[in-house]
C-alpha positions as a Markdown table, in Angstrom:
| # | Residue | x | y | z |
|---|---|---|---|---|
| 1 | Unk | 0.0 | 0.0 | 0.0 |
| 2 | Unk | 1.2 | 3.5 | -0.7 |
| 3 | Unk | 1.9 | 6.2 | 1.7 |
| 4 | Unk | -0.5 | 9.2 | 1.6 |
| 5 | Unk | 2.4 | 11.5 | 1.3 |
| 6 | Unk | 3.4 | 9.9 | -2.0 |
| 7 | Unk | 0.1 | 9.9 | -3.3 |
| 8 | Unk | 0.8 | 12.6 | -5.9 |
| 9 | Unk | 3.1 | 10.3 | -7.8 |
| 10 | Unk | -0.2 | 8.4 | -9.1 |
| 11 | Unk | -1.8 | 11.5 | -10.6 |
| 12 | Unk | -0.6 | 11.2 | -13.9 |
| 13 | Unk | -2.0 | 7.3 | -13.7 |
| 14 | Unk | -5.5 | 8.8 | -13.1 |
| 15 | Unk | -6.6 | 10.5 | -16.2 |
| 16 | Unk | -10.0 | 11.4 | -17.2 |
| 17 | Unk | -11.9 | 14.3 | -15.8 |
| 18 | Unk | -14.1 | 12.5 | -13.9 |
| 19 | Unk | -11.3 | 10.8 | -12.2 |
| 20 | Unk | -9.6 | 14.3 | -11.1 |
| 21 | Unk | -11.4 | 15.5 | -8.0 |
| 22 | Unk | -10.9 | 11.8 | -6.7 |
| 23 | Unk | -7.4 | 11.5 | -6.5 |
| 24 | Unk | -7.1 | 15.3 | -6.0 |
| 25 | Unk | -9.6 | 14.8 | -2.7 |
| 26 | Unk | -7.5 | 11.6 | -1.8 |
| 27 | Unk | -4.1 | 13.4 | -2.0 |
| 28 | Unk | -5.4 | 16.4 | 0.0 |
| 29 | Unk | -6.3 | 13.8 | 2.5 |
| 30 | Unk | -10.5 | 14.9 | 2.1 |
| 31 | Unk | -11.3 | 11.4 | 1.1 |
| 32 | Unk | -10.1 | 8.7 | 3.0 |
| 33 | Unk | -8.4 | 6.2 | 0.7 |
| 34 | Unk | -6.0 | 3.5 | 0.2 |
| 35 | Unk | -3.8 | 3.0 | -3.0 |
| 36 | Unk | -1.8 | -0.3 | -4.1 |
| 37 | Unk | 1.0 | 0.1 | -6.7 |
| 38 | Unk | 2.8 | -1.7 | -9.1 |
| 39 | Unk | 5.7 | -0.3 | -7.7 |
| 40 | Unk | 6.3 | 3.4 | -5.2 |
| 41 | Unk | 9.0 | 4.8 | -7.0 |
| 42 | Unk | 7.5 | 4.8 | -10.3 |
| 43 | Unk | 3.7 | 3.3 | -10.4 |
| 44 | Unk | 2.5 | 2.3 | -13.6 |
| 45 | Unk | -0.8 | 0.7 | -12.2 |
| 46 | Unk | -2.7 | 1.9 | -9.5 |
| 47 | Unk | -5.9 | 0.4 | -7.9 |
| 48 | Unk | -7.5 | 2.7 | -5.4 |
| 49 | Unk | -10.1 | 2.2 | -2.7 |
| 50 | Unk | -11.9 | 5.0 | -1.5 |
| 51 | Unk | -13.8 | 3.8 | 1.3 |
| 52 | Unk | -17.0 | 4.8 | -0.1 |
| 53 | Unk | -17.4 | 1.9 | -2.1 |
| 54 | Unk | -15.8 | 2.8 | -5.2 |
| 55 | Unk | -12.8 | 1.2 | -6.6 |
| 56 | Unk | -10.4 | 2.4 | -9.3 |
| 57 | Unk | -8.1 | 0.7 | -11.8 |
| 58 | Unk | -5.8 | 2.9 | -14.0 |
| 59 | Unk | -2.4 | 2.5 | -15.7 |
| 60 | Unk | -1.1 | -0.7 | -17.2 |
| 61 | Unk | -3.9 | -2.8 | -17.5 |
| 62 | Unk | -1.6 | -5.7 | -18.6 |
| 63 | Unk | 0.5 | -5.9 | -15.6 |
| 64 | Unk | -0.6 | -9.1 | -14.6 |
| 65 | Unk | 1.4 | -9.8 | -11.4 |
| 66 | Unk | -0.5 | -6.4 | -10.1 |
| 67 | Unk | -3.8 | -7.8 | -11.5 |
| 68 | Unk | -3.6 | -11.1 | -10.0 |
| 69 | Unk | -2.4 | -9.8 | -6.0 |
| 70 | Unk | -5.4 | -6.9 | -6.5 |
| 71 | Unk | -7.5 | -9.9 | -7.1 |
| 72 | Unk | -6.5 | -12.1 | -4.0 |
| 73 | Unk | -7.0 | -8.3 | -2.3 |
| 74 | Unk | -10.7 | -8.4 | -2.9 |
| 75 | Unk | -11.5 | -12.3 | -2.3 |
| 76 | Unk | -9.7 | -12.1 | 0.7 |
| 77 | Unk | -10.3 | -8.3 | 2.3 |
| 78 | Unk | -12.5 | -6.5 | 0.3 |
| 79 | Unk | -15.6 | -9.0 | -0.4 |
| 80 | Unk | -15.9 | -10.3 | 2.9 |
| 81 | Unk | -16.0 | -6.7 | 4.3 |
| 82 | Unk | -18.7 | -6.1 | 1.7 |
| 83 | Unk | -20.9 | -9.1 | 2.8 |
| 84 | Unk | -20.5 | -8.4 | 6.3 |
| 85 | Unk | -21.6 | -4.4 | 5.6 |
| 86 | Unk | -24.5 | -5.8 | 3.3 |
| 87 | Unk | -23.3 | -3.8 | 0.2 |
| 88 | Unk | -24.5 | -5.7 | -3.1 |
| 89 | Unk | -23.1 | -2.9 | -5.1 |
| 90 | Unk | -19.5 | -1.8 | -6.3 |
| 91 | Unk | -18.7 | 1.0 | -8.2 |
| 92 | Unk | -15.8 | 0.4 | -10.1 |
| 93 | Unk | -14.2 | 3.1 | -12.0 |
| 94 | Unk | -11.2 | 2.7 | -14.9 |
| 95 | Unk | -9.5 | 3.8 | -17.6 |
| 96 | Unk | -9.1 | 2.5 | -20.8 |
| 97 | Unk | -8.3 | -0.8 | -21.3 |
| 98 | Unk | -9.4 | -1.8 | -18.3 |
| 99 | Unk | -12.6 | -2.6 | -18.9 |
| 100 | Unk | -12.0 | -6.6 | -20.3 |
| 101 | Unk | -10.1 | -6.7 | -17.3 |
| 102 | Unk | -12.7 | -5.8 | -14.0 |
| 103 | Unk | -14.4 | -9.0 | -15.0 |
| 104 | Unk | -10.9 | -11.0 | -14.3 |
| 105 | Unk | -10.5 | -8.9 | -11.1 |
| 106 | Unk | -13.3 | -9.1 | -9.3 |
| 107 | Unk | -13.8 | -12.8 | -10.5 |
| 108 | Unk | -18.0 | -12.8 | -9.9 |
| 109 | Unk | -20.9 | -12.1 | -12.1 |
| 110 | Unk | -21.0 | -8.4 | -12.8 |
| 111 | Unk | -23.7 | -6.0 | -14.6 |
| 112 | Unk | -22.4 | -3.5 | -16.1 |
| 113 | Unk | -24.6 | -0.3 | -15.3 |
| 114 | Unk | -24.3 | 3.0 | -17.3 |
| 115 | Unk | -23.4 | 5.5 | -16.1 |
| 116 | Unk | -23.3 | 9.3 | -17.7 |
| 117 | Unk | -20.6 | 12.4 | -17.0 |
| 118 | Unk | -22.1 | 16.3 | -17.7 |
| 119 | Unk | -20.0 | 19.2 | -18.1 |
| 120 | Unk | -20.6 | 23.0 | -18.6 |
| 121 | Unk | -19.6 | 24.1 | -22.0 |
| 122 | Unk | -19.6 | 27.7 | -20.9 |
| 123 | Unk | -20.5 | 29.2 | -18.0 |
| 124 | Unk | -20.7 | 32.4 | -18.3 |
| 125 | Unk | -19.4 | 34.6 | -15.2 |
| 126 | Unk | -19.8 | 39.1 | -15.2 |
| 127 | Unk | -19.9 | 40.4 | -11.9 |
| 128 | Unk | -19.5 | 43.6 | -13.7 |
| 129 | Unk | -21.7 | 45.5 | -16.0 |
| 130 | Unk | -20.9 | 47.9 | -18.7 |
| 131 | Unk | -20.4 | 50.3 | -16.7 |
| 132 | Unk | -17.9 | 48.4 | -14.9 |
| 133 | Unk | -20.4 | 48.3 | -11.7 |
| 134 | Unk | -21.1 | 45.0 | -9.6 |
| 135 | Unk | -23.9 | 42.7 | -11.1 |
| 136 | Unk | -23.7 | 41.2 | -7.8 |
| 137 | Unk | -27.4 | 41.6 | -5.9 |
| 138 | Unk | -27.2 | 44.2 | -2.6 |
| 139 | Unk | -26.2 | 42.4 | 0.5 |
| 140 | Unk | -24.3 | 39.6 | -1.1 |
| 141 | Unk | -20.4 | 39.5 | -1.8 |
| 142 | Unk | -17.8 | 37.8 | -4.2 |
| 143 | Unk | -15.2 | 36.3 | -2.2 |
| 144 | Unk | -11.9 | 34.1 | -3.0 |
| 145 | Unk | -12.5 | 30.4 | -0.6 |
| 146 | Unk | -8.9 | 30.3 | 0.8 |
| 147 | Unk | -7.3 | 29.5 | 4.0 |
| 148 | Unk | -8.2 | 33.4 | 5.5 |
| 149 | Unk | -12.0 | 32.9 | 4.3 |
| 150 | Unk | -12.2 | 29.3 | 6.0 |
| 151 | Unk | -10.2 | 31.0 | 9.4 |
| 152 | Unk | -13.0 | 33.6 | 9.6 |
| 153 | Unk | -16.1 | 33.1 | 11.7 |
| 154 | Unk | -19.4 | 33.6 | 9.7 |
């Protein structure tokens, strides 16, 4: 299992938007994970828990020495803890390539469920008009979230 302070050598493993805020979350140490590697120094596969129930495989999906101790992980941690917590569902996340792969993995029937990702094209943002005055209603404010704003008590 890797350290949480090396946790940003995986980014580059996770790509795909929707796959950003997770790791991002997991290296700021908001979402409580765990992530196995191929090797620390330089990963190449990755397979992260996130303790919510959703699993993630990314990076070399042919690596089968990684593939076949991820899958001894799950028969012999993961899906017990999952039948003892009653969860019938797994969410399991990858990128490509991987998909041929979960079935291997997880080694039990699996139904593949859709799932759909939405993005703003454009959102438009003018706190100012033309007149270069605030748009922004009366008693409200625009204000950066950063360490000073979360300090301050509201």
């Amino acid at each position: 299992m890797m350290e949480h302070k090396a946790y940003q050598k995986v980014f580059s493993l996770f790509k795909g938007k929707h796959l950003n805020l997770v790791i991002q979350a997991a290296a700021q140490g908001n979402q409580p994970t765990q992530i196995w590697v191929d090797d620390c120094v330089n990963p190449q596969t990755a397979f992260m828990w996130s303790k919510t129930n959703c699993y993630y495989l990314v990076g070399n999906e042919k690596n089968k020495e990684f593939n076949k101790a991820v899958k001894e992980y799950i028969a012999e941690k993961i899906a017990p803890e999952a039948v003892e917590k009653d969860f019938s569902v797994f969410k399991v996340y990858y990128t490509e390539g991987w998909e041929h792969k979960i079935y291997e993995i997880f080694d039990r029937p699996l139904v593949k469920m859709g799932r759909q990702f939405y993005a703003f094209s454009y959102v438009p943002v003018d706190w100012k008009n033309e007149n270069n005055e605030s748009n922004v209603p009366s008693g409200s404010s625009v204000e950066y979230i950063d360490q000073k704003f979360l300090n301050r008590n509201l």
